[in-house]
Structure formats: structure tokens, C-alpha cells
Amino acid sequence: MHKSGSASSLGPGGLDLSQTFFRQIELAAPPSPTKRHTKISVVGAGNVGMAIAQTILTQDVADELVLIDAKPEKLRGEMLDLQHAAAFLPRTKIQASVDYALTVGSDLCIVTAGARQIPGESRLNLLQRNVTLFRSIIPPLARYSPETILLIVSNPVDVLTYVAWKLSGFPSNRVIGSGTNLDSSRFRFLIADHLDVNAQDVQAFIVGEHGDSSVALWSSISVAGVPVLSFLEKQQIAYEKVTLQNIHKEVIDSAYEVISLKGYTSWAIGYSVANLARSILRDQRKIHPVSVVANGFYGIEGGDVFLSLPAQLGRGGVLGVANVHLTDEEAHQLRDSAKTILEVQNQLGI
């Protein structure tokens, strides 16, 4: 497949007209070498990958965007569709190829590719096929961009982030899973809806596995800096624990509901991952609940495991994990979540 990008070779024989069309001003200096060119590669041009690509473009996160997929015709179609919107978007060079060589020098590589479940196939067998797929994805990304940050979105994201870490040989701070960043957004939305406030004024985290064993950190939820549960207790306002459990269950079931209605999720994960990309590449040092190496935190032990914790993200990837206070119950649930992920890894033999 031929790669395609922005070009100025419109003249006879591919003559570069940019040098003819513009005349240099006198006494000008060359462009500053300190201006950083930001490049993002997205592997997987499915619904999730394209939602991420589209959101990255509209939010002006990168100077160059590369799409990689195994289906050349669909890939070229997606690339052209985005390129044709150039007049309505910030200037970004968009390219696509089945060849990983095009990803060379990427600052961030986002992996969304994954095998689809065959009817009747076990979850473990599907996971094994995804591990095999990652063996063809991660090594070339690491080879062509040895200083890149890997951001894994493919599910089950915690186990596959661990697989990517092992396959890449990268330090743990440069391998991140999208984890519960979106779960936490759904959580904040539901709390905001109950309290009739803007979700951006709600600080709340879902941690642990991106899945059924995730943990809602009720003890640290705040709205406009006011801790919600302690406020209710001080005001002697009764609340039922089952109500909190139902909100958490609604968070877990949200993706299943969207999938049952439209067949897949795309837009929310697109915004979530673009938000992570911005925090990393703009060195914003924001706190996101993402999948990181969790050994040693909150008594988690038993082997290397990735799960979501509130982490500070910047140009170096994971800069640290916020020391959020957990109740004894929350810490116990988090350790159980880690055990759930480790059991899957042990079944895979990785």
C-alpha cells in the first residue's frame, strides 16, 4: 500500500512548488531547532482507533498522525476521509500504512488493535490470540521508536499492558494502559447527574481492573473540594450503601449497554485516550487513573501486575502515583482486583 501525506509536489515531474510559491524575507534565520515536532501513531483503524484519531486531530494534539492497520483498503479510505477534512482542522500531517516503518520516531504509540471474539470462544482463548497479535505489533513499534511511550487501549487492557511491557523491554514508566480513565469519567458523570452539578467539578476515581473487579473510591470523592460522604455524615444526612453499590454497578455495565445498543463503543474512549495523549505530550502532569505497574502499592504483591491507580502523567510517561488514602475495605478490594488479573496472567503462562 502506498503511504500518503501532505505534499507540495504539484509541479511537473513532482517539482516542489513550496520553494517557488513563497519568497523568503531578507535576513531571516532558519527555524528554531527547539520547536518540538510531535508524532503519534495509532495501531488499529477500527471504530475505537478512528475515534481516537479523529479526537486527536480536532484537539490539535499532534503535528503528525500515523495510522497502522492490516487492511490496506480500509486504512487508505480512513486516511483520505480525514485528509479531506483538512480545511476544518488544525494542520496535521496524516499518513497511513501497513508497514510499521512509518511509525519511526513516534512520541506516542497508541495500540487499539485486537482480535474479535469468535462465537463460542472462551475468554482465555481470545486473550491468547490477542497476545499472539501483540507479538507482531509491539516489537516493531519498539524497534522504530525506542524512546516512545506505549499507550495500550486493547482489551483486556490490564493484562495486555503487561504483555506490551514484557515484549517492548521498555521501563515501566513508558508503558501505560488506558485503564479506568473512562470508567472514572462515567463515574463522575453519574455522581454529577445525582447532584445536578458539572462533571468537571466532581473528583472521583475508579481504580483496579478495567472490568468487573474495579474499585470505586467512595471515601475520596469530592465536589468543589468538599468530601461528599464526610459532608453527608456531618450533616446527618442518611445514605444507603446499596445506593453507592448501584452507581458503581452502573459504571461497570455502561459499556455493555452501549455495545448492546450500537454494537461497539467509540466516542467516549476516543475522548478519554485523546485526553491522556494531551496530558502526556503537553507535559501537563495531570492525575489520571490509568493502568501502571502496581507492585508495592496498598499491599499488592504476588508478581508484576498492571492495574489502574491515580497516576501523574507527563512527557516521561508515568511520573508517579498519587498517595490517595484508601479505607481498609477499599484497599482489600484493590488487592482482590490485583489477584483477579494475576490469575489470568498465570493461566496464560506469561
mmCIF file of C-alpha atoms in Angstrom:
data_model
loop_
_atom_site.group_PDB
_atom_site.id
_atom_site.type_symbol
_atom_site.label_atom_id
_atom_site.label_comp_id
_atom_site.label_asym_id
_atom_site.label_seq_id
_atom_site.Cartn_x
_atom_site.Cartn_y
_atom_site.Cartn_z
ATOM 1 C CA MET A 1 0.000 0.000 0.000
ATOM 2 C CA HIS A 2 1.287 3.454 -0.850
ATOM 3 C CA LYS A 3 1.532 5.842 2.055
ATOM 4 C CA SER A 4 0.141 9.289 1.534
ATOM 5 C CA GLY A 5 0.574 12.534 3.344
ATOM 6 C CA SER A 6 0.538 16.270 2.847
ATOM 7 C CA ALA A 7 2.708 17.201 -0.153
ATOM 8 C CA SER A 8 3.721 20.291 -2.104
ATOM 9 C CA SER A 9 4.969 18.471 -5.221
ATOM 10 C CA LEU A 10 2.313 19.750 -7.633
ATOM 11 C CA GLY A 11 4.627 20.884 -10.424
ATOM 12 C CA PRO A 12 5.905 18.987 -13.481
ATOM 13 C CA GLY A 13 7.747 15.819 -12.537
ATOM 14 C CA GLY A 14 6.901 16.285 -8.877
ATOM 15 C CA LEU A 15 8.586 19.701 -8.623
ATOM 16 C CA ASP A 16 8.342 21.086 -5.091
ATOM 17 C CA LEU A 17 6.367 24.302 -5.572
ATOM 18 C CA SER A 18 6.614 25.417 -1.943
ATOM 19 C CA GLN A 19 10.006 26.987 -2.647
ATOM 20 C CA THR A 20 8.586 28.843 -5.676
ATOM 21 C CA PHE A 21 5.232 29.862 -4.217
ATOM 22 C CA PHE A 22 6.776 31.641 -1.239
ATOM 23 C CA ARG A 23 9.645 34.136 -1.258
ATOM 24 C CA GLN A 24 11.912 34.246 1.771
ATOM 25 C CA ILE A 25 12.256 37.564 3.613
ATOM 26 C CA GLU A 26 15.707 39.099 3.939
ATOM 27 C CA LEU A 27 17.971 38.489 6.952
ATOM 28 C CA ALA A 28 15.809 35.571 8.100
ATOM 29 C CA ALA A 29 17.133 32.848 10.399
ATOM 30 C CA PRO A 30 16.332 29.150 9.940
ATOM 31 C CA PRO A 31 13.516 27.698 12.041
ATOM 32 C CA SER A 32 14.380 27.196 15.693
ATOM 33 C CA PRO A 33 15.642 23.662 16.392
ATOM 34 C CA THR A 34 13.975 23.843 19.826
ATOM 35 C CA LYS A 35 10.467 23.635 18.375
ATOM 36 C CA ARG A 36 9.334 20.098 19.038
ATOM 37 C CA HIS A 37 7.580 18.132 16.313
ATOM 38 C CA THR A 38 5.024 15.809 17.930
ATOM 39 C CA LYS A 39 4.205 12.490 16.272
ATOM 40 C CA ILE A 40 1.506 9.998 17.294
ATOM 41 C CA SER A 41 0.971 6.559 15.771
ATOM 42 C CA VAL A 42 -2.342 4.726 16.183
ATOM 43 C CA VAL A 43 -2.332 0.965 15.562
ATOM 44 C CA GLY A 44 -5.761 -0.313 14.606
ATOM 45 C CA ALA A 45 -8.132 1.590 12.299
ATOM 46 C CA GLY A 46 -11.344 0.144 13.720
ATOM 47 C CA ASN A 47 -14.107 2.088 15.455
ATOM 48 C CA VAL A 48 -12.031 2.813 18.556
ATOM 49 C CA GLY A 49 -8.822 3.652 16.698
ATOM 50 C CA MET A 50 -10.559 6.060 14.355
ATOM 51 C CA ALA A 51 -12.496 7.749 17.157
ATOM 52 C CA ILE A 52 -9.159 8.325 18.913
ATOM 53 C CA ALA A 53 -7.546 9.609 15.695
ATOM 54 C CA GLN A 54 -10.440 11.957 14.980
ATOM 55 C CA THR A 55 -10.408 13.389 18.514
ATOM 56 C CA ILE A 56 -6.626 13.856 18.480
ATOM 57 C CA LEU A 57 -6.978 15.820 15.237
ATOM 58 C CA THR A 58 -9.790 18.091 16.457
ATOM 59 C CA GLN A 59 -7.934 18.809 19.712
ATOM 60 C CA ASP A 60 -4.667 19.707 17.945
ATOM 61 C CA VAL A 61 -2.561 17.286 19.995
ATOM 62 C CA ALA A 62 -0.063 16.235 17.291
ATOM 63 C CA ASP A 63 1.828 17.649 14.303
ATOM 64 C CA GLU A 64 1.858 14.243 12.615
ATOM 65 C CA LEU A 65 -0.581 11.340 12.870
ATOM 66 C CA VAL A 66 0.176 7.869 11.519
ATOM 67 C CA LEU A 67 -2.455 5.144 11.123
ATOM 68 C CA ILE A 68 -1.393 1.481 11.009
ATOM 69 C CA ASP A 69 -3.681 -1.432 10.176
ATOM 70 C CA ALA A 70 -3.587 -4.815 8.458
ATOM 71 C CA LYS A 71 -6.379 -3.916 5.993
ATOM 72 C CA PRO A 72 -4.846 -1.620 3.342
ATOM 73 C CA GLU A 73 -8.051 -0.634 1.521
ATOM 74 C CA LYS A 74 -9.969 0.371 4.652
ATOM 75 C CA LEU A 75 -6.861 2.065 6.013
ATOM 76 C CA ARG A 76 -6.407 4.203 2.900
ATOM 77 C CA GLY A 77 -10.100 5.082 2.927
ATOM 78 C CA GLU A 78 -9.939 6.238 6.542
ATOM 79 C CA MET A 79 -6.788 8.253 5.858
ATOM 80 C CA LEU A 80 -8.301 10.009 2.830
ATOM 81 C CA ASP A 81 -11.515 10.721 4.712
ATOM 82 C CA LEU A 82 -9.537 12.518 7.428
ATOM 83 C CA GLN A 83 -7.246 14.302 4.963
ATOM 84 C CA HIS A 84 -10.245 15.687 3.094
ATOM 85 C CA ALA A 85 -11.302 17.489 6.294
ATOM 86 C CA ALA A 86 -8.017 19.429 6.374
ATOM 87 C CA ALA A 87 -9.728 22.787 5.787
ATOM 88 C CA PHE A 88 -11.716 22.337 9.007
ATOM 89 C CA LEU A 89 -8.936 21.015 11.256
ATOM 90 C CA PRO A 90 -5.681 22.230 12.815
ATOM 91 C CA ARG A 91 -2.767 21.499 10.471
ATOM 92 C CA THR A 92 -1.660 17.899 10.996
ATOM 93 C CA LYS A 93 0.212 15.630 8.597
ATOM 94 C CA ILE A 94 -1.830 12.420 8.246
ATOM 95 C CA GLN A 95 -0.277 9.249 6.867
ATOM 96 C CA ALA A 96 -1.216 5.571 6.808
ATOM 97 C CA SER A 97 0.461 2.282 6.022
ATOM 98 C CA VAL A 98 0.524 -1.425 6.771
ATOM 99 C CA ASP A 99 4.288 -1.009 7.279
ATOM 100 C CA TYR A 100 5.401 -0.183 10.827
ATOM 101 C CA ALA A 101 8.430 1.648 9.424
ATOM 102 C CA LEU A 102 6.136 4.664 9.000
ATOM 103 C CA THR A 103 5.868 4.947 12.803
ATOM 104 C CA VAL A 104 9.589 5.744 13.157
ATOM 105 C CA GLY A 105 10.308 8.472 15.676
ATOM 106 C CA SER A 106 6.854 8.449 17.279
ATOM 107 C CA ASP A 107 6.496 10.240 20.597
ATOM 108 C CA LEU A 108 3.419 8.199 21.470
ATOM 109 C CA CYS A 109 2.178 4.876 20.082
ATOM 110 C CA ILE A 110 -1.460 4.058 20.804
ATOM 111 C CA VAL A 111 -2.456 0.407 20.351
ATOM 112 C CA THR A 112 -6.157 -0.338 19.803
ATOM 113 C CA ALA A 113 -5.848 -3.472 17.642
ATOM 114 C CA GLY A 114 -7.347 -6.672 18.957
ATOM 115 C CA ALA A 115 -8.769 -9.993 17.780
ATOM 116 C CA ARG A 116 -12.556 -10.297 17.666
ATOM 117 C CA GLN A 117 -14.230 -12.992 19.698
ATOM 118 C CA ILE A 118 -15.465 -15.972 17.698
ATOM 119 C CA PRO A 119 -18.925 -17.272 18.727
ATOM 120 C CA GLY A 120 -18.438 -19.890 21.433
ATOM 121 C CA GLU A 121 -14.799 -18.936 22.004
ATOM 122 C CA SER A 122 -13.573 -18.798 25.587
ATOM 123 C CA ARG A 123 -12.276 -15.527 27.024
ATOM 124 C CA LEU A 124 -8.922 -17.193 27.680
ATOM 125 C CA ASN A 125 -8.549 -18.369 24.072
ATOM 126 C CA LEU A 126 -9.414 -14.885 22.816
ATOM 127 C CA LEU A 127 -6.794 -13.437 25.133
ATOM 128 C CA GLN A 128 -4.193 -15.900 23.858
ATOM 129 C CA ARG A 129 -4.921 -14.783 20.283
ATOM 130 C CA ASN A 130 -4.500 -11.163 21.337
ATOM 131 C CA VAL A 131 -1.155 -11.981 22.940
ATOM 132 C CA THR A 132 -0.083 -13.567 19.642
ATOM 133 C CA LEU A 133 -1.247 -10.426 17.813
ATOM 134 C CA PHE A 134 0.760 -8.227 20.192
ATOM 135 C CA ARG A 135 3.887 -10.225 19.360
ATOM 136 C CA SER A 136 3.592 -8.808 15.818
ATOM 137 C CA ILE A 137 2.754 -5.255 16.964
ATOM 138 C CA ILE A 138 4.847 -4.277 19.971
ATOM 139 C CA PRO A 139 8.390 -5.313 18.864
ATOM 140 C CA PRO A 140 8.328 -3.265 15.614
ATOM 141 C CA LEU A 141 6.915 -0.239 17.456
ATOM 142 C CA ALA A 142 9.730 -0.512 19.999
ATOM 143 C CA ARG A 143 12.312 -1.003 17.242
ATOM 144 C CA TYR A 144 11.295 2.013 15.165
ATOM 145 C CA SER A 145 10.614 4.302 18.157
ATOM 146 C CA PRO A 146 12.848 3.191 21.049
ATOM 147 C CA GLU A 147 12.093 6.332 23.070
ATOM 148 C CA THR A 148 8.331 6.284 22.549
ATOM 149 C CA ILE A 149 5.607 5.885 25.165
ATOM 150 C CA LEU A 150 3.231 2.969 24.620
ATOM 151 C CA LEU A 151 -0.425 3.600 25.416
ATOM 152 C CA ILE A 152 -2.439 0.371 25.316
ATOM 153 C CA VAL A 153 -6.201 0.527 24.747
ATOM 154 C CA SER A 154 -6.921 -3.032 23.535
ATOM 155 C CA ASN A 155 -8.869 -5.213 25.979
ATOM 156 C CA PRO A 156 -8.376 -6.794 28.442
ATOM 157 C CA VAL A 157 -6.264 -3.708 28.866
ATOM 158 C CA ASP A 158 -4.501 -4.534 32.144
ATOM 159 C CA VAL A 159 -3.175 -7.920 31.009
ATOM 160 C CA LEU A 160 -2.281 -6.645 27.523
ATOM 161 C CA THR A 161 -0.428 -3.652 29.009
ATOM 162 C CA TYR A 162 1.646 -6.139 30.989
ATOM 163 C CA VAL A 163 2.240 -8.130 27.765
ATOM 164 C CA ALA A 164 3.295 -4.938 25.933
ATOM 165 C CA TRP A 165 5.702 -4.077 28.748
ATOM 166 C CA LYS A 166 7.320 -7.514 28.556
ATOM 167 C CA LEU A 167 7.523 -7.514 24.742
ATOM 168 C CA SER A 168 8.882 -3.968 24.452
ATOM 169 C CA GLY A 169 11.593 -4.178 27.101
ATOM 170 C CA PHE A 170 10.722 -0.571 27.989
ATOM 171 C CA PRO A 171 10.971 0.834 31.522
ATOM 172 C CA SER A 172 7.611 0.635 33.296
ATOM 173 C CA ASN A 173 7.009 4.406 33.223
ATOM 174 C CA ARG A 174 6.801 4.306 29.393
ATOM 175 C CA VAL A 175 4.115 1.608 29.142
ATOM 176 C CA ILE A 176 0.629 2.747 30.153
ATOM 177 C CA GLY A 177 -2.824 1.222 29.833
ATOM 178 C CA SER A 178 -5.927 3.387 29.294
ATOM 179 C CA GLY A 179 -7.272 1.512 32.314
ATOM 180 C CA THR A 180 -10.142 3.090 34.246
ATOM 181 C CA ASN A 181 -9.748 6.617 32.891
ATOM 182 C CA LEU A 182 -13.047 6.225 31.031
ATOM 183 C CA ASP A 183 -14.678 4.303 33.905
ATOM 184 C CA SER A 184 -13.836 7.249 36.164
ATOM 185 C CA SER A 185 -15.384 9.656 33.656
ATOM 186 C CA ARG A 186 -18.575 7.598 33.675
ATOM 187 C CA PHE A 187 -18.434 7.569 37.485
ATOM 188 C CA ARG A 188 -18.055 11.355 37.639
ATOM 189 C CA PHE A 189 -20.931 11.769 35.186
ATOM 190 C CA LEU A 190 -23.289 9.632 37.283
ATOM 191 C CA ILE A 191 -22.369 11.419 40.528
ATOM 192 C CA ALA A 192 -22.757 14.794 38.825
ATOM 193 C CA ASP A 193 -26.127 13.698 37.495
ATOM 194 C CA HIS A 194 -27.280 12.732 41.007
ATOM 195 C CA LEU A 195 -26.087 16.051 42.473
ATOM 196 C CA ASP A 196 -27.036 18.194 39.453
ATOM 197 C CA VAL A 197 -23.558 19.698 39.033
ATOM 198 C CA ASN A 198 -20.972 19.812 36.250
ATOM 199 C CA ALA A 199 -18.973 16.578 35.994
ATOM 200 C CA GLN A 200 -15.760 18.628 35.825
ATOM 201 C CA ASP A 201 -16.416 19.762 39.411
ATOM 202 C CA VAL A 202 -16.520 16.167 40.630
ATOM 203 C CA GLN A 203 -13.270 14.436 41.620
ATOM 204 C CA ALA A 204 -13.763 10.684 41.791
ATOM 205 C CA PHE A 205 -11.723 7.630 40.864
ATOM 206 C CA ILE A 206 -12.406 4.077 39.810
ATOM 207 C CA VAL A 207 -9.230 2.023 40.332
ATOM 208 C CA GLY A 208 -8.092 -1.572 39.934
ATOM 209 C CA GLU A 209 -9.048 -3.753 36.987
ATOM 210 C CA HIS A 210 -10.783 -2.254 33.983
ATOM 211 C CA GLY A 211 -13.576 -4.754 34.452
ATOM 212 C CA ASP A 212 -15.895 -6.361 36.968
ATOM 213 C CA SER A 213 -13.435 -6.263 39.898
ATOM 214 C CA SER A 214 -12.855 -2.497 39.660
ATOM 215 C CA VAL A 215 -12.995 -0.487 42.885
ATOM 216 C CA ALA A 216 -14.924 2.751 43.432
ATOM 217 C CA LEU A 217 -13.048 5.044 45.845
ATOM 218 C CA TRP A 218 -16.086 6.483 47.617
ATOM 219 C CA SER A 219 -14.023 7.697 50.569
ATOM 220 C CA SER A 220 -12.144 10.269 48.467
ATOM 221 C CA ILE A 221 -14.980 11.632 46.306
ATOM 222 C CA SER A 222 -15.297 15.403 46.453
ATOM 223 C CA VAL A 223 -17.361 18.086 44.757
ATOM 224 C CA ALA A 224 -15.821 21.566 44.575
ATOM 225 C CA GLY A 225 -13.297 20.401 47.189
ATOM 226 C CA VAL A 226 -15.978 19.160 49.617
ATOM 227 C CA PRO A 227 -15.623 15.458 50.580
ATOM 228 C CA VAL A 228 -19.085 14.089 49.813
ATOM 229 C CA LEU A 229 -19.508 11.212 52.284
ATOM 230 C CA SER A 230 -17.994 13.031 55.270
ATOM 231 C CA PHE A 231 -20.193 16.052 54.460
ATOM 232 C CA LEU A 232 -23.309 13.861 54.489
ATOM 233 C CA GLU A 233 -22.262 12.333 57.811
ATOM 234 C CA LYS A 234 -21.587 15.744 59.397
ATOM 235 C CA GLN A 235 -24.957 16.983 58.179
ATOM 236 C CA GLN A 236 -26.513 13.751 59.490
ATOM 237 C CA ILE A 237 -27.931 13.017 56.047
ATOM 238 C CA ALA A 238 -28.584 9.301 55.721
ATOM 239 C CA TYR A 239 -27.495 7.370 52.652
ATOM 240 C CA GLU A 240 -27.666 3.682 51.881
ATOM 241 C CA LYS A 241 -24.609 1.684 50.894
ATOM 242 C CA VAL A 242 -26.678 -0.170 48.301
ATOM 243 C CA THR A 243 -27.235 3.158 46.514
ATOM 244 C CA LEU A 244 -23.465 3.591 46.180
ATOM 245 C CA GLN A 245 -23.086 -0.001 45.006
ATOM 246 C CA ASN A 246 -25.764 0.529 42.348
ATOM 247 C CA ILE A 247 -23.940 3.592 40.985
ATOM 248 C CA HIS A 248 -20.711 1.555 40.725
ATOM 249 C CA LYS A 249 -22.596 -1.288 39.037
ATOM 250 C CA GLU A 250 -23.993 1.206 36.552
ATOM 251 C CA VAL A 251 -20.427 2.290 35.740
ATOM 252 C CA ILE A 252 -19.398 -1.331 35.106
ATOM 253 C CA ASP A 253 -22.495 -2.015 32.980
ATOM 254 C CA SER A 254 -22.226 1.226 30.952
ATOM 255 C CA ALA A 255 -20.018 -0.189 28.198
ATOM 256 C CA TYR A 256 -22.168 -3.317 27.894
ATOM 257 C CA GLU A 257 -25.250 -1.143 27.461
ATOM 258 C CA VAL A 258 -23.640 0.970 24.736
ATOM 259 C CA ILE A 259 -22.435 -2.162 22.927
ATOM 260 C CA SER A 260 -25.900 -3.741 23.113
ATOM 261 C CA LEU A 261 -27.452 -0.584 21.638
ATOM 262 C CA LYS A 262 -24.971 0.414 18.882
ATOM 263 C CA GLY A 263 -22.703 -2.612 18.584
ATOM 264 C CA TYR A 264 -19.492 -1.029 19.919
ATOM 265 C CA THR A 265 -18.126 1.851 21.993
ATOM 266 C CA SER A 266 -16.083 4.561 20.329
ATOM 267 C CA TRP A 267 -16.658 8.233 21.119
ATOM 268 C CA ALA A 268 -16.140 8.177 24.892
ATOM 269 C CA ILE A 269 -12.958 6.092 24.639
ATOM 270 C CA GLY A 270 -11.812 8.398 21.831
ATOM 271 C CA TYR A 271 -12.094 11.445 24.078
ATOM 272 C CA SER A 272 -10.584 9.559 27.021
ATOM 273 C CA VAL A 273 -7.451 8.482 25.125
ATOM 274 C CA ALA A 274 -7.005 11.871 23.424
ATOM 275 C CA ASN A 275 -7.164 13.390 26.906
ATOM 276 C CA LEU A 276 -4.376 11.046 28.033
ATOM 277 C CA ALA A 277 -2.328 11.871 24.919
ATOM 278 C CA ARG A 278 -2.615 15.585 25.635
ATOM 279 C CA SER A 279 -1.546 15.172 29.269
ATOM 280 C CA ILE A 280 1.493 13.128 28.211
ATOM 281 C CA LEU A 281 2.710 15.090 25.192
ATOM 282 C CA ARG A 282 1.989 18.551 26.619
ATOM 283 C CA ASP A 283 3.639 17.527 29.912
ATOM 284 C CA GLN A 284 0.543 18.643 31.802
ATOM 285 C CA ARG A 285 1.286 16.496 34.873
ATOM 286 C CA LYS A 286 -2.392 15.779 35.382
ATOM 287 C CA ILE A 287 -3.659 12.896 37.510
ATOM 288 C CA HIS A 288 -5.370 10.096 35.592
ATOM 289 C CA PRO A 289 -6.479 6.642 36.760
ATOM 290 C CA VAL A 290 -4.512 4.528 34.278
ATOM 291 C CA SER A 291 -3.011 1.058 34.262
ATOM 292 C CA VAL A 292 0.507 1.100 35.702
ATOM 293 C CA VAL A 293 2.835 -1.336 37.470
ATOM 294 C CA ALA A 294 1.130 -1.644 40.856
ATOM 295 C CA ASN A 295 3.634 -3.796 42.791
ATOM 296 C CA GLY A 296 4.151 -2.463 46.313
ATOM 297 C CA PHE A 297 1.169 -0.127 46.354
ATOM 298 C CA TYR A 298 -1.510 -0.752 49.007
ATOM 299 C CA GLY A 299 -0.072 -4.163 49.853
ATOM 300 C CA ILE A 300 -0.300 -5.540 46.297
ATOM 301 C CA GLU A 301 2.073 -8.488 45.874
ATOM 302 C CA GLY A 302 2.371 -11.849 44.145
ATOM 303 C CA GLY A 303 4.074 -10.781 40.917
ATOM 304 C CA ASP A 304 4.238 -7.992 38.346
ATOM 305 C CA VAL A 305 0.748 -6.681 37.682
ATOM 306 C CA PHE A 306 -0.703 -3.671 35.889
ATOM 307 C CA LEU A 307 -3.909 -2.085 37.180
ATOM 308 C CA SER A 308 -5.304 1.413 37.446
ATOM 309 C CA LEU A 309 -4.108 3.822 40.101
ATOM 310 C CA PRO A 310 -4.266 7.651 40.117
ATOM 311 C CA ALA A 311 -1.046 8.454 38.243
ATOM 312 C CA GLN A 312 0.618 11.721 37.275
ATOM 313 C CA LEU A 313 1.306 11.807 33.532
ATOM 314 C CA GLY A 314 3.794 13.909 31.589
ATOM 315 C CA ARG A 315 6.465 13.768 28.898
ATOM 316 C CA GLY A 316 8.239 10.997 30.769
ATOM 317 C CA GLY A 317 5.096 8.881 30.869
ATOM 318 C CA VAL A 318 4.135 7.893 34.431
ATOM 319 C CA LEU A 319 5.795 10.423 36.727
ATOM 320 C CA GLY A 320 4.395 8.948 39.933
ATOM 321 C CA VAL A 321 1.304 7.578 41.673
ATOM 322 C CA ALA A 322 -0.779 9.860 43.896
ATOM 323 C CA ASN A 323 -0.779 8.813 47.541
ATOM 324 C CA VAL A 324 -4.567 8.638 47.792
ATOM 325 C CA HIS A 325 -5.869 7.432 51.147
ATOM 326 C CA LEU A 326 -7.903 4.230 50.886
ATOM 327 C CA THR A 327 -10.105 2.767 53.581
ATOM 328 C CA ASP A 328 -9.259 -0.758 54.727
ATOM 329 C CA GLU A 329 -12.203 -2.075 52.677
ATOM 330 C CA GLU A 330 -11.092 -0.252 49.521
ATOM 331 C CA ALA A 331 -7.500 -1.477 49.910
ATOM 332 C CA HIS A 332 -8.741 -5.046 50.388
ATOM 333 C CA GLN A 333 -10.906 -4.786 47.247
ATOM 334 C CA LEU A 334 -7.937 -3.407 45.305
ATOM 335 C CA ARG A 335 -5.754 -6.335 46.342
ATOM 336 C CA ASP A 336 -8.520 -8.733 45.287
ATOM 337 C CA SER A 337 -8.682 -6.949 41.919
ATOM 338 C CA ALA A 338 -4.920 -7.457 41.510
ATOM 339 C CA LYS A 339 -5.320 -11.169 42.288
ATOM 340 C CA THR A 340 -8.005 -11.435 39.587
ATOM 341 C CA ILE A 341 -5.613 -10.022 36.968
ATOM 342 C CA LEU A 342 -2.695 -12.163 38.168
ATOM 343 C CA GLU A 343 -4.816 -15.311 37.874
ATOM 344 C CA VAL A 344 -5.446 -14.532 34.192
ATOM 345 C CA GLN A 345 -1.735 -13.871 33.603
ATOM 346 C CA ASN A 346 -0.858 -17.167 35.275
ATOM 347 C CA GLN A 347 -3.332 -19.014 33.038
ATOM 348 C CA LEU A 348 -1.592 -17.519 30.028
ATOM 349 C CA GLY A 349 1.806 -18.516 31.362
ATOM 350 C CA ILE A 350 3.253 -15.037 30.972
#
